[in-house]
Structure formats: structure tokens, C-alpha cells
CSV table of C-alpha atoms in Angstrom, one decimal:
chain,number,residue,atom,x,y,z
A,1232,MET,CA,30.9,-12.0,18.5
A,1233,VAL,CA,30.8,-8.5,17.3
A,1234,THR,CA,32.1,-8.1,13.8
A,1235,LEU,CA,32.6,-4.9,11.7
A,1236,SER,CA,32.2,-6.7,8.4
A,1237,ILE,CA,29.2,-5.6,6.3
A,1238,THR,CA,27.1,-8.1,4.3
A,1239,THR,CA,25.2,-6.8,1.3
A,1240,TRP,CA,22.0,-8.5,0.1
A,1241,ALA,CA,23.2,-10.9,-2.7
A,1242,ASP,CA,20.1,-10.8,-4.9
A,1243,ASN,CA,21.0,-9.4,-8.3
A,1244,TYR,CA,18.2,-7.3,-9.6
A,1245,GLY,CA,20.2,-5.9,-12.5
A,1246,GLN,CA,18.6,-8.3,-15.0
A,1247,LEU,CA,15.1,-6.8,-14.3
A,1248,TYR,CA,16.4,-3.4,-15.6
A,1249,GLN,CA,17.6,-4.7,-18.9
A,1250,ASN,CA,15.6,-4.0,-22.1
A,1251,LEU,CA,13.2,-1.6,-20.4
A,1252,PRO,CA,11.4,1.0,-22.6
A,1253,ILE,CA,13.0,3.8,-20.7
A,1254,ALA,CA,16.1,4.1,-18.5
A,1255,VAL,CA,15.0,3.6,-14.8
A,1256,SER,CA,17.6,4.1,-12.0
A,1257,GLN,CA,18.0,1.0,-9.9
A,1258,PRO,CA,17.7,1.1,-6.1
A,1259,GLN,CA,20.7,0.4,-3.9
A,1260,ALA,CA,20.2,-2.5,-1.5
A,1261,PRO,CA,20.9,-2.0,2.2
A,1262,SER,CA,24.1,-3.3,3.9
A,1263,ILE,CA,23.6,-4.8,7.3
A,1264,PRO,CA,26.4,-5.8,9.7
A,1265,SER,CA,26.7,-9.6,10.2
A,1266,LEU,CA,26.1,-9.6,14.0
A,1267,THR,CA,23.0,-11.7,14.8
A,1268,ILE,CA,21.0,-11.9,18.0
A,1269,SER,CA,17.6,-13.2,19.0
A,1270,VAL,CA,14.7,-11.3,20.5
A,1271,THR,CA,14.3,-14.1,23.0
A,1272,ASP,CA,17.7,-13.2,24.4
A,1273,PHE,CA,16.2,-10.0,25.7
A,1274,GLY,CA,13.2,-11.5,27.4
A,1275,ALA,CA,10.7,-12.1,24.6
A,1276,ILE,CA,8.3,-15.0,25.2
A,1277,SER,CA,6.5,-16.5,22.3
A,1278,ASP,CA,3.3,-17.5,24.0
A,1279,GLY,CA,1.0,-14.9,22.4
A,1280,VAL,CA,0.2,-13.4,25.8
A,1281,THR,CA,3.4,-12.0,27.3
A,1282,ASP,CA,4.0,-8.3,26.2
A,1283,CYS,CA,7.3,-8.3,24.2
A,1284,THR,CA,7.4,-4.6,23.6
A,1285,GLU,CA,10.4,-4.0,25.9
A,1286,ALA,CA,12.2,-7.0,24.6
A,1287,PHE,CA,12.1,-5.7,21.0
A,1288,ALA,CA,13.2,-2.2,22.2
A,1289,LYS,CA,16.1,-3.6,24.2
A,1290,ALA,CA,17.2,-5.9,21.3
A,1291,ILE,CA,17.2,-3.0,18.8
A,1292,SER,CA,19.0,-0.7,21.2
A,1293,HIS,CA,21.7,-3.4,21.8
A,1294,LEU,CA,22.2,-3.8,18.0
A,1295,THR,CA,22.4,0.0,17.6
A,1296,GLN,CA,25.1,0.2,20.2
A,1297,GLN,CA,27.0,-2.5,18.4
A,1298,GLY,CA,26.8,-0.8,15.1
A,1299,GLY,CA,23.8,-2.8,13.7
A,1300,GLY,CA,23.0,-6.4,12.7
A,1301,HIS,CA,20.2,-8.9,12.5
A,1302,LEU,CA,17.4,-9.3,15.0
A,1303,ASN,CA,16.0,-12.8,14.7
A,1304,VAL,CA,12.4,-13.6,15.7
A,1305,PRO,CA,12.1,-17.4,16.1
A,1306,ALA,CA,8.9,-19.5,15.6
A,1307,GLY,CA,6.1,-18.5,18.0
A,1308,ILE,CA,3.6,-15.7,18.6
A,1309,TYR,CA,5.0,-12.4,20.0
A,1310,LEU,CA,2.4,-10.0,21.3
A,1311,THR,CA,3.9,-6.5,21.2
A,1312,GLY,CA,3.2,-2.7,21.1
A,1313,PRO,CA,4.9,-0.4,18.6
A,1314,ILE,CA,8.3,-1.5,17.2
A,1315,LYS,CA,10.7,1.3,16.1
A,1316,MET,CA,13.4,0.3,13.7
A,1317,LYS,CA,16.9,1.9,13.7
A,1318,SER,CA,19.6,2.2,11.0
A,1319,LEU,CA,21.7,-0.8,10.0
A,1320,ILE,CA,19.2,-3.3,11.4
A,1321,ASP,CA,17.5,-6.3,9.8
A,1322,LEU,CA,14.3,-7.6,11.5
A,1323,HIS,CA,14.3,-11.2,10.5
A,1324,VAL,CA,10.9,-13.0,11.1
A,1325,GLU,CA,11.6,-16.7,10.8
A,1326,ARG,CA,9.1,-19.2,9.4
A,1327,GLY,CA,6.5,-20.0,12.0
A,1328,ALA,CA,6.9,-16.7,13.8
A,1329,ILE,CA,4.1,-14.2,14.1
A,1330,ILE,CA,4.7,-10.6,15.3
A,1331,LEU,CA,1.2,-9.8,16.6
A,1332,PHE,CA,0.6,-6.1,17.4
A,1333,SER,CA,-1.6,-5.4,20.5
A,1334,PRO,CA,-5.2,-4.5,20.0
A,1335,ASP,CA,-5.0,-1.9,22.8
A,1336,LYS,CA,-5.1,1.4,20.9
A,1337,GLN,CA,-3.8,3.2,23.9
A,1338,ARG,CA,-0.4,1.7,23.1
A,1339,TYR,CA,-0.1,3.8,19.9
A,1340,ILE,CA,-0.8,7.3,21.2
A,1341,GLY,CA,1.7,10.1,21.6
A,1342,ASN,CA,4.6,8.4,19.9
A,1343,ASN,CA,4.5,9.4,16.3
A,1344,ASP,CA,7.2,11.1,14.2
A,1345,GLY,CA,5.6,14.6,14.6
A,1346,LYS,CA,4.5,14.8,11.0
A,1347,SER,CA,1.5,12.6,11.2
A,1348,SER,CA,-1.9,13.2,12.8
A,1349,ARG,CA,-2.5,9.5,13.1
A,1350,ALA,CA,-1.6,7.2,16.0
A,1351,THR,CA,1.9,5.7,15.9
A,1352,SER,CA,2.1,2.9,13.3
A,1353,PRO,CA,2.8,-0.5,14.8
A,1354,LEU,CA,6.2,-0.8,12.9
A,1355,THR,CA,8.0,2.4,12.0
A,1356,ALA,CA,11.3,3.9,11.0
A,1357,SER,CA,12.1,7.6,10.5
A,1358,LYS,CA,15.2,9.1,9.0
A,1359,CYS,CA,17.0,5.8,9.0
A,1360,HIS,CA,19.3,4.1,6.5
A,1361,ASP,CA,20.1,0.5,5.6
A,1362,ILE,CA,17.1,-1.3,7.2
A,1363,SER,CA,15.4,-4.5,6.2
A,1364,ILE,CA,12.5,-6.7,7.2
A,1365,THR,CA,13.0,-10.3,6.0
A,1366,GLY,CA,12.1,-13.9,6.6
A,1367,GLU,CA,9.1,-16.2,6.0
A,1368,GLY,CA,7.1,-15.2,9.1
A,1369,ILE,CA,4.0,-13.0,9.6
A,1370,ILE,CA,3.6,-9.4,10.7
A,1371,ASP,CA,-0.1,-9.0,11.9
A,1372,GLY,CA,-1.6,-5.5,12.6
A,1373,ASN,CA,-4.7,-6.8,14.4
A,1374,GLY,CA,-6.7,-4.4,12.2
A,1375,GLU,CA,-10.1,-5.6,13.1
A,1376,TRP,CA,-9.8,-3.6,16.4
A,1377,TRP,CA,-9.3,-0.4,14.4
A,1378,ARG,CA,-11.3,-0.5,11.2
A,1379,PRO,CA,-14.9,0.6,10.7
A,1380,VAL,CA,-17.2,-2.0,9.0
A,1381,LYS,CA,-20.0,-1.4,6.5
A,1382,ARG,CA,-23.0,-3.6,7.1
A,1383,SER,CA,-23.5,-4.1,3.4
A,1384,LYS,CA,-20.0,-5.8,3.1
A,1385,VAL,CA,-20.4,-8.5,5.7
A,1386,SER,CA,-22.6,-11.5,6.3
A,1387,ASP,CA,-25.1,-11.7,9.2
A,1388,THR,CA,-22.6,-14.0,11.1
A,1389,GLU,CA,-19.7,-11.6,10.6
A,1390,TRP,CA,-21.9,-8.6,11.6
A,1391,LYS,CA,-22.9,-10.4,14.9
A,1392,ALA,CA,-19.2,-11.1,15.6
A,1393,PHE,CA,-18.3,-7.4,15.4
A,1394,LEU,CA,-21.3,-6.5,17.6
A,1395,ASN,CA,-20.0,-9.0,20.2
A,1396,MET,CA,-16.8,-7.0,20.4
A,1397,GLY,CA,-18.8,-4.0,21.6
A,1398,GLY,CA,-18.4,-0.9,19.5
A,1399,THR,CA,-20.8,1.7,18.2
A,1400,LYS,CA,-23.3,1.5,15.4
A,1401,ALA,CA,-24.0,4.6,13.2
A,1402,ASP,CA,-25.8,5.6,10.0
A,1403,ASN,CA,-29.0,3.8,10.9
A,1404,ASP,CA,-27.1,0.7,12.0
A,1405,GLN,CA,-25.3,0.4,8.6
A,1406,LEU,CA,-21.9,1.2,9.9
A,1407,TRP,CA,-20.0,-0.2,12.9
A,1408,TYR,CA,-17.1,1.6,14.6
A,1409,PRO,CA,-14.6,-0.1,17.1
A,1410,PHE,CA,-15.5,2.7,19.5
A,1411,GLY,CA,-16.6,1.7,23.0
A,1412,LEU,CA,-15.3,-1.8,22.8
A,1413,LYS,CA,-15.8,-4.2,25.7
A,1414,HIS,CA,-12.2,-4.8,26.5
A,1415,PHE,CA,-10.2,-1.8,25.2
A,1416,GLY,CA,-10.6,2.0,25.8
A,1417,ASN,CA,-11.1,4.7,23.3
A,1418,ILE,CA,-8.4,7.2,22.2
A,1419,ALA,CA,-10.6,10.0,21.1
A,1420,GLU,CA,-13.9,11.7,22.2
A,1421,THR,CA,-16.0,10.5,19.3
A,1422,GLN,CA,-15.9,7.6,16.8
A,1423,GLU,CA,-15.3,10.0,13.9
A,1424,ALA,CA,-12.3,11.5,15.7
A,1425,GLN,CA,-10.9,8.1,16.6
A,1426,GLU,CA,-11.4,6.9,13.0
A,1427,LYS,CA,-9.0,9.7,11.8
A,1428,LEU,CA,-6.2,8.4,14.1
A,1429,ARG,CA,-6.2,4.9,12.4
A,1430,PRO,CA,-2.5,4.2,11.5
A,1431,HIS,CA,-0.8,2.3,8.7
A,1432,LEU,CA,0.9,-1.0,9.7
A,1433,ILE,CA,4.4,-0.5,8.4
A,1434,ARG,CA,5.3,3.2,7.9
A,1435,LEU,CA,8.8,4.2,6.8
A,1436,THR,CA,9.5,7.9,6.4
A,1437,ASP,CA,12.5,9.8,5.1
A,1438,CYS,CA,14.6,6.6,5.0
A,1439,GLU,CA,17.3,5.4,2.6
A,1440,ARG,CA,18.1,1.8,1.4
A,1441,ILE,CA,15.2,-0.3,2.5
A,1442,LEU,CA,14.5,-4.0,1.8
A,1443,ILE,CA,11.3,-5.9,2.7
A,1444,SER,CA,11.5,-9.4,1.5
A,1445,GLY,CA,9.7,-12.7,2.0
A,1446,VAL,CA,7.4,-11.8,4.9
A,1447,THR,CA,3.6,-11.9,5.1
A,1448,VAL,CA,2.2,-8.5,6.1
A,1449,GLN,CA,-1.5,-8.7,7.0
A,1450,ASN,CA,-4.5,-7.2,8.7
A,1451,ALA,CA,-3.4,-3.6,8.9
A,1452,PRO,CA,-5.4,-0.9,10.8
A,1453,LYS,CA,-5.3,1.0,7.5
A,1454,PHE,CA,-2.7,0.7,4.7
A,1455,HIS,CA,-0.2,-2.2,5.0
A,1456,ILE,CA,3.2,-1.0,3.7
A,1457,VAL,CA,3.9,2.7,3.3
A,1458,PRO,CA,7.4,4.0,2.4
A,1459,GLN,CA,7.0,7.8,2.3
A,1460,ARG,CA,9.7,10.2,1.1
A,1461,CYS,CA,12.1,7.3,0.9
A,1462,LYS,CA,15.0,6.5,-1.5
A,1463,ASP,CA,16.2,3.1,-2.7
A,1464,VAL,CA,13.3,0.9,-1.8
A,1465,ILE,CA,13.1,-2.8,-2.6
A,1466,LEU,CA,10.0,-4.9,-1.9
A,1467,ASP,CA,10.6,-8.5,-3.0
A,1468,GLY,CA,8.4,-11.6,-2.6
A,1469,VAL,CA,6.2,-9.9,0.0
A,1470,ASN,CA,2.7,-11.4,0.7
A,1471,VAL,CA,0.2,-8.7,1.6
A,1472,ARG,CA,-3.3,-9.8,2.7
A,1473,CYS,CA,-6.4,-8.7,4.6
A,1474,PRO,CA,-10.2,-9.2,4.3
A,1475,TRP,CA,-11.6,-8.1,1.0
A,1476,ASN,CA,-13.9,-5.7,2.7
A,1477,ALA,CA,-11.3,-4.1,5.0
A,1478,GLN,CA,-11.9,-0.3,5.0
A,1479,ASN,CA,-8.9,1.5,3.4
A,1480,GLY,CA,-7.0,-1.8,3.3
A,1481,ASP,CA,-4.4,-0.8,0.7
A,1482,GLY,CA,-1.5,-3.2,0.1
A,1483,ILE,CA,1.6,-1.3,-1.0
A,1484,ASP,CA,1.6,2.5,-1.2
A,1485,LEU,CA,4.8,4.2,-2.4
A,1486,MET,CA,4.5,7.8,-1.5
A,1487,GLN,CA,6.9,10.3,-3.1
A,1488,CYS,CA,9.7,7.7,-3.3
A,1489,GLN,CA,12.6,7.7,-5.7
A,1490,ARG,CA,14.3,4.5,-7.0
A,1491,ALA,CA,12.0,1.7,-6.0
A,1492,LEU,CA,11.5,-1.9,-7.1
A,1493,VAL,CA,8.4,-4.0,-6.3
A,1494,THR,CA,8.8,-7.5,-7.6
A,1495,ARG,CA,7.4,-11.0,-7.0
A,1496,CYS,CA,4.9,-9.7,-4.5
A,1497,THR,CA,1.4,-11.2,-4.0
A,1498,LEU,CA,-1.5,-9.1,-2.8
A,1499,ASP,CA,-5.1,-9.9,-1.7
A,1500,VAL,CA,-6.4,-6.8,0.0
A,1501,GLY,CA,-9.4,-4.6,0.7
A,1502,ASP,CA,-8.5,-1.5,-1.3
A,1503,ASP,CA,-5.8,-0.6,-3.8
A,1504,GLY,CA,-3.2,-3.2,-4.5
A,1505,ILE,CA,0.1,-1.5,-5.7
A,1506,CYS,CA,-0.4,2.2,-5.5
A,1507,LEU,CA,1.8,5.3,-6.2
A,1508,LYS,CA,1.0,8.5,-4.4
A,1509,GLY,CA,2.6,12.0,-4.7
A,1510,GLY,CA,1.2,14.2,-2.1
A,1511,VAL,CA,-1.6,16.8,-2.0
A,1512,GLY,CA,-1.3,20.4,-3.3
A,1513,ALA,CA,1.7,22.6,-2.4
A,1514,GLU,CA,2.9,20.1,0.2
A,1515,GLY,CA,3.1,17.4,-2.5
A,1516,VAL,CA,5.1,19.6,-4.7
A,1517,LYS,CA,7.5,20.4,-1.9
A,1518,TYR,CA,8.5,16.8,-1.4
A,1519,GLY,CA,8.8,15.9,-5.0
A,1520,PRO,CA,7.6,13.1,-7.2
A,1521,CYS,CA,7.5,9.4,-7.3
A,1522,ALA,CA,10.3,8.7,-9.8
A,1523,ASP,CA,12.3,5.8,-11.1
A,1524,ILE,CA,9.9,3.0,-10.1
A,1525,LEU,CA,9.9,-0.5,-11.5
A,1526,ILE,CA,7.0,-2.8,-10.7
A,1527,THR,CA,7.4,-6.3,-12.2
A,1528,GLY,CA,6.4,-9.9,-11.8
A,1529,ASN,CA,3.6,-9.3,-9.2
A,1530,THR,CA,0.2,-10.9,-8.7
A,1531,VAL,CA,-2.8,-9.1,-7.3
A,1532,TYR,CA,-6.0,-10.9,-6.4
A,1533,HIS,CA,-8.8,-8.8,-4.8
A,1534,ALA,CA,-8.1,-5.1,-4.7
A,1535,HIS,CA,-9.9,-1.9,-5.9
A,1536,GLY,CA,-7.1,-1.6,-8.5
A,1537,GLY,CA,-4.2,-3.8,-9.5
A,1538,PHE,CA,-1.9,-1.0,-10.3
A,1539,VAL,CA,-3.0,2.5,-9.2
A,1540,ILE,CA,-1.8,6.1,-9.5
A,1541,GLY,CA,-3.4,8.5,-7.1
A,1542,SER,CA,-5.6,9.9,-5.9
A,1543,GLU,CA,-3.0,12.4,-4.6
A,1544,PHE,CA,0.0,13.1,-6.9
A,1545,SER,CA,0.7,16.8,-6.9
A,1546,GLY,CA,4.4,16.1,-6.7
A,1547,GLY,CA,4.2,14.2,-10.0
A,1548,MET,CA,4.9,10.7,-11.4
A,1549,HIS,CA,7.9,10.2,-13.6
A,1550,ARG,CA,9.9,7.3,-15.2
A,1551,ILE,CA,7.7,4.5,-14.1
A,1552,VAL,CA,7.7,1.0,-15.7
A,1553,VAL,CA,5.1,-1.7,-14.8
A,1554,ASN,CA,5.4,-5.1,-16.6
A,1555,ASP,CA,4.7,-8.8,-16.3
A,1556,CYS,CA,2.0,-8.6,-13.7
A,1557,THR,CA,-1.2,-10.6,-13.2
A,1558,PHE,CA,-4.5,-9.2,-11.8
A,1559,SER,CA,-7.2,-11.8,-11.0
A,1560,GLY,CA,-10.4,-10.6,-9.3
A,1561,THR,CA,-9.6,-6.9,-8.9
A,1562,ASP,CA,-12.3,-4.3,-9.1
A,1563,THR,CA,-10.3,-2.4,-11.8
A,1564,GLY,CA,-7.1,-3.3,-13.5
A,1565,LEU,CA,-5.1,-0.2,-14.3
A,1566,ARG,CA,-6.5,2.7,-12.3
A,1567,PHE,CA,-5.5,6.4,-12.6
A,1568,LYS,CA,-7.5,8.5,-10.2
A,1569,SER,CA,-7.4,12.0,-8.9
A,1570,GLY,CA,-9.3,15.3,-8.6
A,1571,PRO,CA,-8.9,19.0,-8.4
A,1572,GLY,CA,-6.6,20.0,-5.5
A,1573,ARG,CA,-4.9,16.6,-5.5
A,1574,GLY,CA,-3.5,16.3,-9.0
A,1575,GLY,CA,-0.1,16.7,-10.7
A,1576,LYS,CA,1.5,15.6,-13.9
A,1577,THR,CA,2.6,12.2,-15.2
A,1578,SER,CA,5.4,11.5,-17.7
A,1579,ASP,CA,7.3,8.6,-19.1
A,1580,ILE,CA,5.0,5.9,-17.7
A,1581,HIS,CA,5.2,2.5,-19.6
A,1582,ILE,CA,2.9,-0.4,-18.8
A,1583,SER,CA,3.1,-3.7,-20.6
A,1584,ASP,CA,2.4,-7.4,-20.5
A,1585,ILE,CA,-0.4,-7.3,-18.0
A,1586,ARG,CA,-2.8,-10.3,-17.7
A,1587,MET,CA,-6.2,-9.6,-16.2
A,1588,SER,CA,-9.2,-11.9,-15.4
A,1589,ASP,CA,-12.5,-11.4,-13.6
A,1590,ILE,CA,-12.2,-7.6,-13.4
A,1591,ARG,CA,-15.4,-6.3,-11.9
A,1592,ASP,CA,-15.6,-2.8,-13.4
A,1593,GLN,CA,-13.0,-1.5,-15.9
A,1594,ALA,CA,-9.8,-3.0,-17.3
A,1595,ILE,CA,-8.3,0.5,-17.7
A,1596,VAL,CA,-9.8,3.6,-16.1
A,1597,PHE,CA,-9.0,7.3,-15.8
A,1598,GLU,CA,-10.9,9.3,-13.1
A,1599,THR,CA,-10.5,13.0,-12.6
A,1600,SER,CA,-13.2,13.9,-10.1
A,1601,TYR,CA,-12.1,11.5,-7.4
A,1602,ALA,CA,-12.8,12.6,-3.8
A,1603,ASP,CA,-11.5,11.0,-0.6
A,1604,ARG,CA,-14.5,10.0,1.5
A,1605,PRO,CA,-13.8,8.3,4.9
A,1606,ALA,CA,-16.3,5.9,6.3
A,1607,GLY,CA,-19.5,7.7,7.4
A,1608,SER,CA,-18.8,10.8,5.3
A,1609,LYS,CA,-21.2,12.2,2.7
A,1610,ALA,CA,-20.6,13.0,-0.9
A,1611,THR,CA,-18.4,16.1,-1.6
A,1612,ASP,CA,-20.0,19.1,-3.2
A,1613,THR,CA,-18.2,19.1,-6.6
A,1614,ASN,CA,-19.1,22.8,-7.1
A,1615,LYS,CA,-16.5,23.7,-4.4
A,1616,ALA,CA,-13.7,21.8,-6.1
A,1617,PRO,CA,-10.3,23.7,-6.1
A,1618,ALA,CA,-9.2,25.4,-9.3
A,1619,GLU,CA,-5.5,24.5,-8.8
A,1620,PHE,CA,-3.5,21.3,-8.8
A,1621,ILE,CA,-5.6,19.8,-11.6
A,1622,PRO,CA,-4.7,16.3,-12.5
A,1623,GLU,CA,-2.9,15.9,-15.9
A,1624,PHE,CA,-2.6,12.3,-16.9
A,1625,CYS,CA,-0.3,12.2,-20.0
A,1626,ASP,CA,2.6,10.5,-21.6
A,1627,ILE,CA,1.3,7.1,-20.5
A,1628,HIS,CA,1.9,4.2,-22.8
A,1629,ILE,CA,0.0,0.9,-22.3
A,1630,SER,CA,0.7,-2.2,-24.5
A,1631,ARG,CA,0.2,-6.0,-24.6
A,1632,ILE,CA,-2.7,-6.1,-22.2
A,1633,VAL,CA,-4.9,-9.2,-22.1
A,1634,CYS,CA,-8.1,-9.0,-20.2
A,1635,ARG,CA,-10.8,-11.7,-20.0
A,1636,ASP,CA,-14.1,-10.6,-18.4
A,1637,THR,CA,-14.5,-7.0,-17.4
A,1638,ARG,CA,-17.7,-4.9,-17.4
A,1639,ILE,CA,-16.1,-1.9,-19.3
A,1640,GLY,CA,-12.9,-2.2,-21.4
A,1641,ILE,CA,-11.4,1.4,-21.3
A,1642,ALA,CA,-12.9,4.4,-19.5
A,1643,ALA,CA,-11.7,8.0,-19.3
A,1644,LYS,CA,-13.8,10.7,-17.6
A,1645,GLY,CA,-12.6,14.3,-17.6
A,1646,THR,CA,-11.4,17.0,-20.1
A,1647,LEU,CA,-8.6,17.0,-22.7
A,1648,GLU,CA,-6.5,19.1,-20.4
A,1649,MET,CA,-6.6,16.4,-17.7
A,1650,ILE,CA,-6.3,13.3,-20.0
A,1651,HIS,CA,-4.2,13.4,-23.1
A,1652,ASP,CA,-1.4,11.7,-25.0
A,1653,ILE,CA,-2.4,8.3,-23.7
A,1654,SER,CA,-1.8,5.2,-26.0
A,1655,VAL,CA,-3.0,1.7,-25.7
A,1656,ASP,CA,-1.5,-0.8,-28.2
A,1657,ASN,CA,-1.6,-4.5,-29.2
A,1658,SER,CA,-4.1,-5.5,-26.6
A,1659,THR,CA,-7.2,-7.7,-26.3
A,1660,ILE,CA,-10.0,-6.9,-23.8
A,1661,PHE,CA,-13.1,-9.1,-23.5
A,1662,TYR,CA,-16.0,-7.1,-21.9
A,1663,SER,CA,-19.6,-7.7,-20.9
A,1664,SER,CA,-21.2,-4.2,-21.1
A,1665,LYS,CA,-19.2,-1.6,-23.0
A,1666,GLY,CA,-15.9,-1.6,-24.9
A,1667,GLN,CA,-15.2,2.1,-24.4
A,1668,ASP,CA,-16.5,4.8,-22.1
A,1669,ILE,CA,-14.3,7.8,-23.1
A,1670,ASP,CA,-15.4,11.4,-22.8
A,1671,HIS,CA,-13.3,12.6,-25.8
A,1672,PRO,CA,-11.9,10.5,-28.7
A,1673,ASP,CA,-8.6,12.4,-28.6
A,1674,MET,CA,-7.9,11.4,-25.0
A,1675,ILE,CA,-6.6,7.9,-25.8
A,1676,ARG,CA,-5.1,6.6,-29.0
A,1677,LEU,CA,-5.9,2.9,-29.7
A,1678,SER,CA,-3.7,0.9,-32.1
A,1679,GLN,CA,-4.3,-2.8,-32.8
A,1680,VAL,CA,-6.6,-3.1,-29.8
A,1681,LYS,CA,-9.4,-5.7,-29.9
A,1682,LEU,CA,-12.5,-4.9,-27.8
A,1683,LEU,CA,-14.6,-8.1,-27.9
A,1684,SER,CA,-17.8,-9.2,-26.3
A,1685,TYR,CA,-20.4,-12.0,-26.5
């Protein structure tokens, strides 16, 4: 039965916004019509072999014609090509259901939003409103068919498994590309050109009122969840996972988003865990900052950084609160990274009550000479760094950090123009090599901070 009633997600997030150190605007949750259908009603077969692309497209088209609603995906494995979301639709992946995206890269060519040089992302929405992805099921990007692999990061057994897929070795057999595979064709003339086409798994651009809740998102071709230029974004209880050595395997990347909440999420990924980005150069300024972001109650296992800003943030970072999070086994804990040509300015950033253990490198680190280096590329000539869009990390307040076992406690590399007005208070960091590695003593003010070692 078609109904015009609108149901609003009942979770009350208001309590998370009480007693914050600054006022942060709360995102508005999506409203989805109550009509519910199943993808199996439109021909989807959950055998992991049958192509369900058309079934998903027909089901979404039907809901759109009816004014929106819930698209249920029952238990089973649904092999599919790209899925394009529309406004007023909830994709509900039930427990026991796996949406498995096709490893055939040809399926993802020539269908993007016109603003991306990459192949079409497996799950997309552009210029939509009131959309959600919910349930206890799994969304799998089949990323091993897309990602390059560094020989130094895999065992002999794993390396042989990749070679058995076909592919191409480079850099004196120290790098493997999924180019020239046994069962699937290429989508570019060279492995380097194909590498640049690698898409994010879930990419939402210029959308409003988004909820992703409960699902497991795994094995992305590149980043996993990427809302870009979106407003009112809620990520609640999402599990993001991929191999620890997955190239560019970021977990959650909010890019130039306003009013966003990330809460109760668990991440175990190959690159940055929860990351905020703000665009490069003039283009970043054009689309504005990340602003009014609350990140609370999350757990990050392996990642290059537990919470990260950068490397690109020319549009700026403003009114951001991160609290009550646990990082266990990340390379760095709190990571602020950028470089000339990619930087912007931060303000009103408050980070507190973070628990860290087994941090490989630094508990807190500021990097201002970061350069993006894709697999197979060589070191950038730092003498050619741009003189504009210099990063300015400032007005950042960090307190009540507890870290057990890190190599370096607090590091800051750059000039006073790039790193200043940073405070770290009431924290304890247990390190193995060095308590501080800070270029200038005026960069970071320490108050009641214990830096301890053996």
C-alpha cells in the first residue's frame, strides 16, 4: 500500500550535543516515506552469481515514482554493478545480506557525476536529499580487484595469491597492479592510468540529510565512505573494515561537509580512520569548509591515524569536536597533515577524552610538508612546493588524552606560521623513544601533561 506518511528516524542525538566546549549545530535526520518493498520483487536473486544490477535500478525507480520509501535487501548474496541512490529512499540491508559489487571494472566506466575523474563509485548519490543506508548487513566493494599491492606489505602466500589473479608487476617486482588480470579486462592503456580511475566505495556528493547506520562497509577499491559537499550527515554504528595493508583504504572521509555526526562507529582499515578534508587550493575555498562536526564514541583499530585532518583542507576546518574515542593499534593517534598548496586554516577545534594504546609512531602529530604520493610514484621535489595555500593549524585544544605505548609522544614539524596556538592539557602519554619532537617551543603549550617512559 502506498502511503504519504513520512517517518522520521527516532534516534535522539540531542544528548550528544549537551555540555560541549563550543556550540556545534546538530544535523537534521532524513525523513523517509513508510512504503516498503523488497529488491527480490524486482528480479534480484541472492545466489552470488546472478547479476542484480537491473533489479536494484528497477526497485529504486519504482520507489521514486511512488514518492520514496524503503528498499529491503533480504539475507543472501547479491552480485551487482553500480547502484545509484535517489532522494527519499532508504537502502535497508538486512542481517545476513551481502551486497557484493562486481569485480568487472568495465561496469564502472562512463557513468560518473561529471565532476570526478575516477570510475563510477559502486554506491552513489548526487544532489539528493533524505537518503539512508541502514541495516545489519554488509556492503562489499570487492576492492582486491582494484587496489595495487606493495610486496613489502604481504606474506609470500598472499603475494602468490595476487599473482595467480594475473596482473602486472612493476618497480623491480615490488609492486603489483590489477592490470592484465586473467578474467577481467582493463579500463585504461597503462597500469598507472588505470590506478588513477580507482573509485571510492560509497560516494555521496552535494546531498542533504543523510543517514548511514548499522551496516558493515568493507573492502573498498579506495576510500570507503565519502560524503562530499554534503549537509546534515549522520554516521551511526557503522562498521568499516578492510585489510590493514589496503592501499588508500581510508575509512570515513568527510569532505567539505557541514553539520555532521559520526558516532558509535568501529573502524579497522588500511589508511586514515576518521578523516576530515577541505579541498585543494582555490577549488577548496570555493566549496567552503568542514564545519559543525561532532565525532564521538568511536573505536579505531588499525589505521594510519585515528582522527585526521588533511592532507587537503584549503576550504578550512571550523567548529569541530572530537571526544570519547578509543584508538587501539593505529599508526598515529591524532594526525594533522598538510603541505603548501593544500593547506587552509583551522579554528575552534576541541579534542578530549581520547584513549590510545599500541600507537606505532606518534600519539599527536602535526605535519606541514605532506605530499600525496600514489603507489609507484617517486618522492616530490620539495623545492617546487607552492607558495600559497600554506597550512595553518591553530586554535586547536586537546585535553584528557591517555596513551600507553607510542614511539613519540607529541611531534610538530613546520614553522610558527603553520603551527601555533595549540594546547595540550591534563594528559598522560607513555612513550618508548621520545616525549617531544617539536620544531619550536611556542608551537604547542603543554599544561599538566605527563610524558613518561621506561
